[in-house]
XYZ file of C-alpha atoms in Angstrom:
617
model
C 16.511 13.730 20.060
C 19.613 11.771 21.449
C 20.724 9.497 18.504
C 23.355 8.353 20.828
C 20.961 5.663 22.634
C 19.923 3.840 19.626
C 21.954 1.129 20.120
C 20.729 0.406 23.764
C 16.881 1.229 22.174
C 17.313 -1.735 20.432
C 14.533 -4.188 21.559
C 15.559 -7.465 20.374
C 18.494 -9.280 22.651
C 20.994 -9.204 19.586
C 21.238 -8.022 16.138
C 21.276 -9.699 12.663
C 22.060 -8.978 9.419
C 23.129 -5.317 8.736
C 20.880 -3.971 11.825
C 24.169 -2.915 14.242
C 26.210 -0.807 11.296
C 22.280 0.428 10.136
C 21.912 2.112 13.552
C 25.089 3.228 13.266
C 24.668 5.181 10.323
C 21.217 6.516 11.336
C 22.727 7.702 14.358
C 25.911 9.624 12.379
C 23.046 11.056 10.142
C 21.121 12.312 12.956
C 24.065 13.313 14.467
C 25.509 15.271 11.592
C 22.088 17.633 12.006
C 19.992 16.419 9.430
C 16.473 16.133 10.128
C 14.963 13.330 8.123
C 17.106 10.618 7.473
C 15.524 8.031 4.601
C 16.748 4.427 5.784
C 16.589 2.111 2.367
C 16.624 -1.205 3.845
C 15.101 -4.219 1.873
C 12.941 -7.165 2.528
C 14.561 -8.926 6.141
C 16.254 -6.163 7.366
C 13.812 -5.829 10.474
C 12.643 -2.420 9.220
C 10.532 -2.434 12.200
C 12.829 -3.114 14.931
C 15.079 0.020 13.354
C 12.319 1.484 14.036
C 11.879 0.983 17.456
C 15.830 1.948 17.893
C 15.231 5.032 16.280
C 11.748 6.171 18.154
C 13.295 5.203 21.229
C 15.561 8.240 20.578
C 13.222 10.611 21.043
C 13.758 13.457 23.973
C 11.734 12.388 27.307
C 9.702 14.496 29.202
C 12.480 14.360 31.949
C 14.819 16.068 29.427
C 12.769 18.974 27.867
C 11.592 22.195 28.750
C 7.808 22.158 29.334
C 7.093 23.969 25.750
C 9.282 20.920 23.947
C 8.165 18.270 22.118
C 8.767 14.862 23.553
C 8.127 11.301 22.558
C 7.695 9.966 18.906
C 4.959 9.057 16.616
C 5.053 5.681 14.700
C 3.158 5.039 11.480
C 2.287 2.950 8.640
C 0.305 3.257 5.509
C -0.727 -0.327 6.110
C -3.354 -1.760 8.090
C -1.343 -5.284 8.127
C 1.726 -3.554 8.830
C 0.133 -1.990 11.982
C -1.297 -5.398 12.419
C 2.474 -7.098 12.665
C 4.032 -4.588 15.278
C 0.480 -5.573 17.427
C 1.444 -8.682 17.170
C 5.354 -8.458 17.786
C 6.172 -9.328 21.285
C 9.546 -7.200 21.116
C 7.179 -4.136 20.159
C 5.109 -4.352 22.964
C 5.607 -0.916 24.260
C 4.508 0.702 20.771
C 0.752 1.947 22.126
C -1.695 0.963 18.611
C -4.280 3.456 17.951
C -7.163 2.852 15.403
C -9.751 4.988 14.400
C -12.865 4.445 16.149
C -14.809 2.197 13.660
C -12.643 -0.611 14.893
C -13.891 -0.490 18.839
C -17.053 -1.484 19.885
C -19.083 -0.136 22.085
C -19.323 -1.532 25.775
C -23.000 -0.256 26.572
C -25.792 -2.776 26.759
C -27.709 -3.145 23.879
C -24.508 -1.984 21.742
C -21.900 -4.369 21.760
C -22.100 -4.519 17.972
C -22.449 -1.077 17.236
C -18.699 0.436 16.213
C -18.111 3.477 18.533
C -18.411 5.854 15.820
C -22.282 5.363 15.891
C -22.690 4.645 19.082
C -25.109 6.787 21.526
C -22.352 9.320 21.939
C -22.091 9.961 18.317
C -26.059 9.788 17.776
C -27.854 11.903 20.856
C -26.781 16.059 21.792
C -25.328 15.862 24.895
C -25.276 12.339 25.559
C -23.348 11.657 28.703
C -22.086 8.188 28.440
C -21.330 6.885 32.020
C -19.007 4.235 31.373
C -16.598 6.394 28.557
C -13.978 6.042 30.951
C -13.842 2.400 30.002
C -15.049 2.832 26.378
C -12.067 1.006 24.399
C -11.656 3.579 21.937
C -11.051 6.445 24.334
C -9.465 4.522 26.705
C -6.826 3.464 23.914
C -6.974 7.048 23.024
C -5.657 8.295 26.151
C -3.035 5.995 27.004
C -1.800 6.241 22.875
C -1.637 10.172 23.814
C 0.312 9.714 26.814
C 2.916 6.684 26.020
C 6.338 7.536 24.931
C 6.021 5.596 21.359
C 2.274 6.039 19.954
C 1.312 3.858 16.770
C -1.085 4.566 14.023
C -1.560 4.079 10.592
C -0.636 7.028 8.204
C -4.332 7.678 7.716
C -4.949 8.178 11.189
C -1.934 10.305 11.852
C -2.648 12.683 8.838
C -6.310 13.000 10.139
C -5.531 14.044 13.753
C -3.132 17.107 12.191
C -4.287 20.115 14.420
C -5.726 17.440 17.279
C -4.997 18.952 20.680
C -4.672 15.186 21.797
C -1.908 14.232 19.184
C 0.228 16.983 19.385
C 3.505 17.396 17.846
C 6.255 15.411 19.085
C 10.373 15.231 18.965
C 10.907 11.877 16.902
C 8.160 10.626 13.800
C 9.163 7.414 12.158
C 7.060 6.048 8.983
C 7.140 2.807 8.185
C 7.119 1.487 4.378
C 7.432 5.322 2.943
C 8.026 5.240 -0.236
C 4.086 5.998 -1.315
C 4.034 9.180 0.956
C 3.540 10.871 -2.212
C 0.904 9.151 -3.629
C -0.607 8.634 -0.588
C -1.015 12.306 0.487
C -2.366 12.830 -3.337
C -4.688 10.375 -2.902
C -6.009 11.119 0.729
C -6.063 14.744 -0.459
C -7.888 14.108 -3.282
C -12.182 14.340 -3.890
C -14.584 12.318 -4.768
C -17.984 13.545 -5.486
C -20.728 11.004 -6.253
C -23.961 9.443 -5.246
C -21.268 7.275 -2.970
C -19.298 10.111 -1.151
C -22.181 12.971 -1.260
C -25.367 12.257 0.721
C -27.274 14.979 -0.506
C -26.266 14.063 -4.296
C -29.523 13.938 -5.506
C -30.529 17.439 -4.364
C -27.497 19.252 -5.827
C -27.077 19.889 -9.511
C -23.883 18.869 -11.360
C -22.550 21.149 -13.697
C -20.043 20.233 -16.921
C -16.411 20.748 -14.976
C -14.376 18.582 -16.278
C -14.296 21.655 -19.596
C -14.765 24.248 -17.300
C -11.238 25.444 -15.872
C -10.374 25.206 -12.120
C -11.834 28.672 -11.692
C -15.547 27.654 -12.395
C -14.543 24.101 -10.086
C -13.437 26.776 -7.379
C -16.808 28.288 -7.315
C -18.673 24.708 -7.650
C -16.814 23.723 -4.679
C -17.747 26.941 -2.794
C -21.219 26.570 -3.180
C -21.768 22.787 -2.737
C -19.849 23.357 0.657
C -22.292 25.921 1.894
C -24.776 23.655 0.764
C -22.985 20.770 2.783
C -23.073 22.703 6.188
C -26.937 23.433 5.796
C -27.529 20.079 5.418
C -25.177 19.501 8.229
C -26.663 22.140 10.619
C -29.874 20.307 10.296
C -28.704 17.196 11.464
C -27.039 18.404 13.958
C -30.104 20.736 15.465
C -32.036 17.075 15.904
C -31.940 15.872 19.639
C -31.500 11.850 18.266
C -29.743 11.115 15.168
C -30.361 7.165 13.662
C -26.799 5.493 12.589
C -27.839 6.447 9.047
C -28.328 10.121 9.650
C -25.096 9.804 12.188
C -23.076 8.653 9.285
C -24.591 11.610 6.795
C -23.470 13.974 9.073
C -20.027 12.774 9.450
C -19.751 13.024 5.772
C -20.968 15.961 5.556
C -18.070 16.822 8.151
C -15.560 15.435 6.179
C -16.363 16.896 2.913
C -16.639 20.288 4.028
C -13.194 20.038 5.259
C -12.295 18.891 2.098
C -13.629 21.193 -0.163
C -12.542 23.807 2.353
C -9.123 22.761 2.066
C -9.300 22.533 -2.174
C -10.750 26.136 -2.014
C -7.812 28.012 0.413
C -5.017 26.027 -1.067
C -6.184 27.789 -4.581
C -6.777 30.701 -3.873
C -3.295 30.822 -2.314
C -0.944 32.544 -4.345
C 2.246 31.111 -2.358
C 1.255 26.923 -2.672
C 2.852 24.793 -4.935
C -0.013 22.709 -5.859
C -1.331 21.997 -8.544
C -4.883 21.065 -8.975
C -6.820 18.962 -11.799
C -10.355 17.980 -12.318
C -11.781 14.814 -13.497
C -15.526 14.512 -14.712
C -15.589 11.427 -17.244
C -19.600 11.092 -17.830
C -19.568 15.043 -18.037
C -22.581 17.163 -17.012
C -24.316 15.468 -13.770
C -21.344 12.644 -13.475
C -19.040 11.948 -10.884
C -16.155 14.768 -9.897
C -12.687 13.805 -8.960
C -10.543 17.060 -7.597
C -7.203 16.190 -7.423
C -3.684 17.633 -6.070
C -0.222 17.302 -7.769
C 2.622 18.153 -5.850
C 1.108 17.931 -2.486
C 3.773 19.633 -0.223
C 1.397 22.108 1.341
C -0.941 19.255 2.508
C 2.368 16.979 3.593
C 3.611 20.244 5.511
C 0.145 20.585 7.416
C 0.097 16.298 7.765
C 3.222 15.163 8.323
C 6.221 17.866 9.008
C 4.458 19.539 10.925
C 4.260 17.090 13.308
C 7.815 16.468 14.681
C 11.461 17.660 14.951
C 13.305 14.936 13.286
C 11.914 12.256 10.930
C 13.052 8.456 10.049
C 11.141 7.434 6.783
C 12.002 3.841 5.976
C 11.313 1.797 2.861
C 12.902 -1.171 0.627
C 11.883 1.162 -2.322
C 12.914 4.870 -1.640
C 14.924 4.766 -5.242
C 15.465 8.415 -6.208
C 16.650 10.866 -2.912
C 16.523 13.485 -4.912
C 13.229 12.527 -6.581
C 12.061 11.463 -3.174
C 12.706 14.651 -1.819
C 11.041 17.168 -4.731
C 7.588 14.541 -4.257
C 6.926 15.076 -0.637
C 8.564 18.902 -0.431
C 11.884 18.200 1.406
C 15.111 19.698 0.745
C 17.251 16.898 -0.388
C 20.425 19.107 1.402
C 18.551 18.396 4.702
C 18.148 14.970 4.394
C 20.735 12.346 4.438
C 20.178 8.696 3.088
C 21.068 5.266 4.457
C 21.815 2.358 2.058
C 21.084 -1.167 4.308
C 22.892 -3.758 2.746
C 20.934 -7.345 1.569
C 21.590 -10.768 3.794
C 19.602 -12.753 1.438
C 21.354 -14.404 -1.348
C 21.058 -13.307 -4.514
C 20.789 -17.562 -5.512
C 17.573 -17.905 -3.462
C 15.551 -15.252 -5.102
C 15.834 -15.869 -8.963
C 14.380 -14.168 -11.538
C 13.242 -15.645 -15.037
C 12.467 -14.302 -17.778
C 9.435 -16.519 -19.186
C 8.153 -13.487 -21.067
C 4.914 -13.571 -23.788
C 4.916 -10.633 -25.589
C 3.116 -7.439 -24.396
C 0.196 -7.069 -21.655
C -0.872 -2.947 -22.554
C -4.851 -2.705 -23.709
C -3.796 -2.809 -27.326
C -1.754 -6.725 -26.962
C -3.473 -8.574 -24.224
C -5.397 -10.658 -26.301
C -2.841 -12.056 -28.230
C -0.560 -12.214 -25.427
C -2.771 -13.312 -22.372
C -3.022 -17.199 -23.784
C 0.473 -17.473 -24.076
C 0.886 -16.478 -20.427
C -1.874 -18.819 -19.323
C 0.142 -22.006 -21.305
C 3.202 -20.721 -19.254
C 1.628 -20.653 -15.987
C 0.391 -23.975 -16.600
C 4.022 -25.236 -17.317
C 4.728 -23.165 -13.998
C 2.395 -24.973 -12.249
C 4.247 -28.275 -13.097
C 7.204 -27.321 -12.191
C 6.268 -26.551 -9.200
C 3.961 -29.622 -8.080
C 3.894 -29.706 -4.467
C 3.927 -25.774 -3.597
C 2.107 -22.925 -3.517
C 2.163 -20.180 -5.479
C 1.027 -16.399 -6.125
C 0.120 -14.956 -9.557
C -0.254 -10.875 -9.528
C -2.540 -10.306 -12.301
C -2.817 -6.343 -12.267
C -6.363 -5.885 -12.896
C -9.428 -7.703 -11.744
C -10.152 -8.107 -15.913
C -6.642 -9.849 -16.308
C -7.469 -12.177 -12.995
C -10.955 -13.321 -14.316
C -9.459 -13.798 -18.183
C -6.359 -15.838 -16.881
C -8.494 -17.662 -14.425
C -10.771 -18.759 -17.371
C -7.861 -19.894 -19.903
C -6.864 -21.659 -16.879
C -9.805 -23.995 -15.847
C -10.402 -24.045 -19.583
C -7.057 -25.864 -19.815
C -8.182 -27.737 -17.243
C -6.404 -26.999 -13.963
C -8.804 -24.758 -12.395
C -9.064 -27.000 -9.225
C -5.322 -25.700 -8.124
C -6.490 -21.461 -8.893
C -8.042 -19.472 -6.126
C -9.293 -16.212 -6.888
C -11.052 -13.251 -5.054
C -13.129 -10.377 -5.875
C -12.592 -6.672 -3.970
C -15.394 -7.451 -1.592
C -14.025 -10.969 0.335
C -9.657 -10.080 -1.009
C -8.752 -10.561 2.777
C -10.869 -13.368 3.849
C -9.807 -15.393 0.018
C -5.828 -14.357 1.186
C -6.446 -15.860 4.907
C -8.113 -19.307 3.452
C -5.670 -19.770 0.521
C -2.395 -19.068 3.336
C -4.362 -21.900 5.591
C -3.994 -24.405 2.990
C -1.130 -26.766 2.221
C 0.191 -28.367 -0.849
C -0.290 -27.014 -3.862
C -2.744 -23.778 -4.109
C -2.292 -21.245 -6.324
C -3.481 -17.829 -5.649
C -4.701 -15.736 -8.309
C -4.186 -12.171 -6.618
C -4.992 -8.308 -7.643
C -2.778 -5.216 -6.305
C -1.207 -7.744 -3.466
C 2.349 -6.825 -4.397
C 3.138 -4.999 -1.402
C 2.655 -5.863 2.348
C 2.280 -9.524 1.995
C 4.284 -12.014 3.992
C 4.494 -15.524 2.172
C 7.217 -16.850 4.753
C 8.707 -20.234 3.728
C 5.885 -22.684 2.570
C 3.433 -19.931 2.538
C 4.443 -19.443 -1.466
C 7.916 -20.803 -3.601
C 6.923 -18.821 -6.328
C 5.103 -16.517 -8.157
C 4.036 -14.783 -11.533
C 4.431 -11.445 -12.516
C 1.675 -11.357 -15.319
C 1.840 -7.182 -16.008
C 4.274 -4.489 -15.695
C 2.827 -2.148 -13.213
C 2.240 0.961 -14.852
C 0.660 3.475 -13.623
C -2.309 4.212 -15.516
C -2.218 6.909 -18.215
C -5.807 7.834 -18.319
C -5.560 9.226 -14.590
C -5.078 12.925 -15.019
C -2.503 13.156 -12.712
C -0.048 10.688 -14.332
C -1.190 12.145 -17.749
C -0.053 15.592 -16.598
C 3.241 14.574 -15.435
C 4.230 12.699 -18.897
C 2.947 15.506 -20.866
C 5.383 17.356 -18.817
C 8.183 14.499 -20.147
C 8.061 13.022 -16.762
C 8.898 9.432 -18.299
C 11.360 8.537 -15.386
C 9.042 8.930 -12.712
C 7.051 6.838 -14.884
C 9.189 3.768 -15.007
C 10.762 4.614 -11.931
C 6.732 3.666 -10.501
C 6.690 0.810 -12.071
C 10.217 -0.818 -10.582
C 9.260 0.240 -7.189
C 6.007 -1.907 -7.193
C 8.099 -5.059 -9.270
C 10.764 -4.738 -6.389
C 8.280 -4.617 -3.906
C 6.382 -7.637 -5.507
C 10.024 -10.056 -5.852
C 9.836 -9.717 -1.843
C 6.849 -10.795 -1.333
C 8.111 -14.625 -1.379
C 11.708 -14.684 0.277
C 11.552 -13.272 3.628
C 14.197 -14.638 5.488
C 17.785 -15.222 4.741
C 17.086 -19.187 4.594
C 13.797 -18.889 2.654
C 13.838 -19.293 -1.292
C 11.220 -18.829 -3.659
C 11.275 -17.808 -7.407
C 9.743 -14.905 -9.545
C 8.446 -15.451 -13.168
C 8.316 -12.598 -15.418
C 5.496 -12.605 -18.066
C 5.168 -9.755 -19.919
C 8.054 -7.847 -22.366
C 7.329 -4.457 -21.274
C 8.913 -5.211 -17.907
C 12.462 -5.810 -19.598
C 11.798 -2.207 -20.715
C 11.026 -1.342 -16.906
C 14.289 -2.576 -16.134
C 16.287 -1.027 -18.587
C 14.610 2.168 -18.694
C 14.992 2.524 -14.582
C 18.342 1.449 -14.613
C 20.337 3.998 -12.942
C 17.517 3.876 -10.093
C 17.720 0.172 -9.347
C 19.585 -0.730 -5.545
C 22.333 -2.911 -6.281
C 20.936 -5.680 -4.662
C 17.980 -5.534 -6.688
C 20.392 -5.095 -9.923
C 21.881 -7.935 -8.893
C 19.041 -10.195 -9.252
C 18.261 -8.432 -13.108
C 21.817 -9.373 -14.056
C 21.496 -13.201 -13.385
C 18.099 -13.529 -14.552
C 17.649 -16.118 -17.440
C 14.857 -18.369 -19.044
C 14.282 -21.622 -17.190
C 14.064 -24.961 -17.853
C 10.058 -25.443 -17.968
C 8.063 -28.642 -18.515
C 6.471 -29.048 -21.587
C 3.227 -27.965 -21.834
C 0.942 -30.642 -19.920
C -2.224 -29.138 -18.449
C -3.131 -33.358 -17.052
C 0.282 -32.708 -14.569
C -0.505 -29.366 -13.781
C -3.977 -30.685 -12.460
C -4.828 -31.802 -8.667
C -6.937 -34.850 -10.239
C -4.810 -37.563 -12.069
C -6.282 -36.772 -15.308
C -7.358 -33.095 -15.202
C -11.047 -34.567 -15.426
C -13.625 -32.305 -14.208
C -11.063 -29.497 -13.289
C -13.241 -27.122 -15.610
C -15.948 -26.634 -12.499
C -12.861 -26.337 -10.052
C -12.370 -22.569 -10.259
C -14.884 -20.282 -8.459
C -16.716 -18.404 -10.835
C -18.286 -16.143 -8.620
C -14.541 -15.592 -6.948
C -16.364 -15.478 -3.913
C -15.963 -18.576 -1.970
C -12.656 -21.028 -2.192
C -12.156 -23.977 -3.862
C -12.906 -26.988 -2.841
C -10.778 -30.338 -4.001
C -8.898 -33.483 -3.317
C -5.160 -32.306 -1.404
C -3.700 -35.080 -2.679
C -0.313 -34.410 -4.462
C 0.772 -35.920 -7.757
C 4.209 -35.321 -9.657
C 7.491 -33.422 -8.557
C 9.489 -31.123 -9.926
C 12.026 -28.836 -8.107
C 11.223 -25.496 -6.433
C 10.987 -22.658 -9.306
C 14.659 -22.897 -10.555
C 15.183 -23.882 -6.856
C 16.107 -27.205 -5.924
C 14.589 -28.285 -2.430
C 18.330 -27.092 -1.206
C 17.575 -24.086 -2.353
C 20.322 -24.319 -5.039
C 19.189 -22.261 -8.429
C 18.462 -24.352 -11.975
C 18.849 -23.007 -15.450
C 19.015 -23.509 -18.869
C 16.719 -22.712 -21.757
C 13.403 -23.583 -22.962
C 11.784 -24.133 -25.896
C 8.958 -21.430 -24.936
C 8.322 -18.307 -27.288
C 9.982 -15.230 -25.773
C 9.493 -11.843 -26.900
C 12.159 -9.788 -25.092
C 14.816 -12.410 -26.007
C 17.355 -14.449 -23.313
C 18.192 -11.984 -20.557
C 20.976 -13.991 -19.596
C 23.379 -11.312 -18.392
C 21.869 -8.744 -19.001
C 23.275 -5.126 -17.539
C 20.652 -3.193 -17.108
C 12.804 -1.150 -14.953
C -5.150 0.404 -1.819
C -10.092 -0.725 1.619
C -7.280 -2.264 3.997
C -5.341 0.837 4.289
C -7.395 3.631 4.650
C -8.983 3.522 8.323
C -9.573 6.996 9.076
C -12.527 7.494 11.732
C -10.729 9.715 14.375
């Protein structure tokens, strides 16, 4: 690597913000001989063009030996992050790579078969004549061959080992603070009539009561069990798409229970295992990993000299660092400063009382009357509500057309999220979108949202055995730590430029707690925006102005029950009201309101993923 050319691997004709003296401490960090350096830059900072810079730095085949590694990997947990640099003219020399359910094939008669179950993946020796042109492959091979090759983090993790995506100098990953989580959860298995074809054929014993020992053996058998099956559909001359899929499963799972099996029995790995069987005897088996390192060394480390991991939300180095199995004395940290002001991206406290299991009910109405006073305020703009949980979205949706002003909510189930998010960002005026897990990787630019609604503090939940184990280990600052890093990454979702504005509304207590219990983890920037937060001055409550129709008449049958097809309704646009604390020059208001508030004024206070997983290599 040759940090010294990241200022000339710049690809944009000039810099903004904090970009030059950003490149100029990556470089120094590099330079100093660390080999991952964690670049903490938040929302606007052009994360993606640092990234370029830094990729760029990688050693060139003209400079290495023929043993080195050259060139640089690029990757993303996110599908629309990937999505974004295709779409960036500056990043046009990044080569995209996606697994091979997202090409179609090019033979006749299969144009709308995906290339993972096309003729090549179906017959024994199929010779396809025109793979040479096959888009998959052909993307493949120029991917494997150009300087800067991009992928998503699925994708790169899968093709660990492949003797096409070998190990190069430079690997930068994009939006890093989940690595963690990520590598638990891609790590982790899922046994069910869903994820096991031959489910029906195997018998399921009690696990869950059992110890790992007895899962160990389970997971022995079942695999040898697995490759019969396999072997049998692979000794067939023609496979259908069905029995194609089956065996690609079958693939898959072996490796997986493979992996679970070797990593036990290893007396020198670090991780630690846990089982999860719910329904007991004959129901569903989760096997997960804690501590993941081994699987991150095999995934990820392995796979370059030096490493840039970038994120708005890296909050803990030394946290960080334990997670994914780095040394925190080999890695050096870069702070990126914040351009936007602190005056365009308020927060207010409009809190209800508590949203945990044991409170909703009580507190859920009060937080549907305060979105409705929301909604006043902000005639004239669109706005996003994170609800948490598809239960909260279809309660709050409910209260809401039962107050009357269900012809401004869109929702959206898990089957059409994308398609609801693409309609609702079409629309103008006055929308508001009723979202689930949407608080990351979301760009509401401008008149695309002015405000939002933070209805739950994002906790991770208890009952998963993994986040159970670390708190009964006293892990409580992970714990909260978790839940700032998704509220952070949920207050960028509507400011994304240094002259865009928008407002966050915080609805339930507990995240005051979040705040003050993750205190000495919060950026500055971000602590800035805790310290001015304060109650604003609301409407009061007046579902009729809050309403698309004059009167609110009819609004009742305005919300999609089904949440699977969008609203229909007059555009027009009654009422005013200044932008969420933000007047249309994008000056804050305040003052106080008359609205119940359980965590008190925080005036001045001092102090808490279907699109991302696309795998088919």
């Amino acid at each position: 690597m040759n940090p010294d050319r990241i200022f000339d691997e710049f690809p944009a004709p000039s810099f903004r913000g904090n970009q030059r003296e950003a490149l100029g401490d990556v470089r120094d960090a590099f330079a100093a001989g660390n080999d991952v350096v964690l670049v903490r830059a938040p929302t606007g900072s052009g994360k993606s063009l640092l990234a370029r810079s830094i990729a760029g730095c990688a050693r060139t085949p003209d400079e290495a030996a023929p043993s080195d590694a050259t060139g640089a990997y690029y990757t993303t947990p996110q599908v629309s992050q990937l999505d974004d640099v295709a779409e960036d003219d500056l990043l046009d020399d990044l080569k995209i790579i996606r697994g091979k359910r997202n090409y179609s094939c090019i033979l006749p008669g299969e144009t709308d078969t995906p290339v993972d179950r096309a003729p090549c993946a179906r017959e024994k020796g199929y010779d396809c004549s025109v793979k040479h042109r096959c888009p998959y492959f052909s993307d493949r091979a120029i991917a494997s061959n150009r300087e800067i090759a991009a992928m998503t983090l699925a994708y790169f993790m899968r093709t660990a080992g492949s003797e096409v995506f070998r190990k190069r100098d430079v690997v930068v990953i994009d939006e890093a603070h989940g690595l963690a989580e990520w590598a638990e959860m891609y790590a982790a298995i899922d046994l069910n009539p869903r994820t096991v074809p031959i489910w029906d054929d195997i018998e399921v014993p009690d696990l869950a009561s059992a110890g790992l020992d007895r899962a160990v053996e389970y997971a022995d058998r079942l695999q040898n069990v697995c490759r019969r099956h396999k072997d049998d559909l692979i000794a067939k001359p023609e496979l259908d798409p069905h029995e194609a899929a089956e065996r690609d499963r079958l693939q898959e799972l072996i490796g997986e229970l493979d992996w679970f099996v070797e990593d036990y029995r290893d007396s020198k790995s670090a991780t630690t295992w846990v089982v999860d069987q719910p329904d007991g005897e004959g129901g569903a088996i989760t096997i997960k990993p804690m501590n993941p390192e081994r699987y991150l060394s095999h995934t990820v480390w392995d796979r370059g000299n030096k490493f840039a991991l970038l994120s708005a939300t890296i909050l803990n180095k030394e946290a960080f660092c334990r997670q994914v199995g780095l040394d925190p004395e080999n890695v050096a940290l870069v702070d990126v400063g914040h351009t936007f002001p602190v005056e365009s991206r308020p927060l207010y406290d409009v809190t209800q009382g508590k949203m945990t299991y044991e409170h909703r009910d009580e507190t859920l109405p009060d937080i549907a009357r305060t979105v409705v006073r929301v909604m006043q305020k902000h005639r004239e703009e669109k706005g996003i509500i994170h609800a948490h949980s598809y239960a909260i979205q279809e309660k709050l949706a409910d209260t809401l057309a039962d107050f009357g002003v269900g012809d401004r909510v869109r929702t959206h189930s898990k089957d059409d999220r994308d398609a609801q998010l693409e309609a609702w960002k079409a629309t103008d005026g006055e929308e508001v979108f009723l979202s689930v897990k949407m608080e990351e990787a979301l760009d509401l630019k401008g008149d695309l949202a002015r405000w939002q609604v933070i209805c739950k503090a994002p906790f991770l939940n208890t009952g998963d055995s993994r986040v159970a184990h670390r708190l009964e280990q006293g892990q409580w600052a992970w714990y909260y730590r978790a839940a700032l890093r998704t509220v952070i990454q949920a207050c960028g979702r509507v400011v994304r430029s240094p002259d865009d504005y928008g407002a966050t509304y915080l609805a339930d207590s507990s995240l005051l707690q979040v705040f003050d219990r993750a205190a000495s983890d919060t950026p500055d920037w971000f602590a800035e925006q805790v310290d001015r937060m304060s109650q604003p001055d609301l409407p009061e409550f007046d579902p009729r102005s809050a309403s698309r129709s004059a009167a609110g008449a009819g609004a009742r049958g305005g919300r999609n029950r089904d949440r699977s097809r969008s609203r229909n309704g007059s555009n027009a646009r009654t009422g005013g009201g200044s932008a969420g604390g933000t007047s249309s020059g994008g000056q804050s208001a305040s003052g106080q309101s008359s609205q119940k508030s359980s965590g008190g004024s925080s005036t001045g206070r001092k102090s808490p993923m279907a699109d991302v997983w696309d795998d088919s290599v």
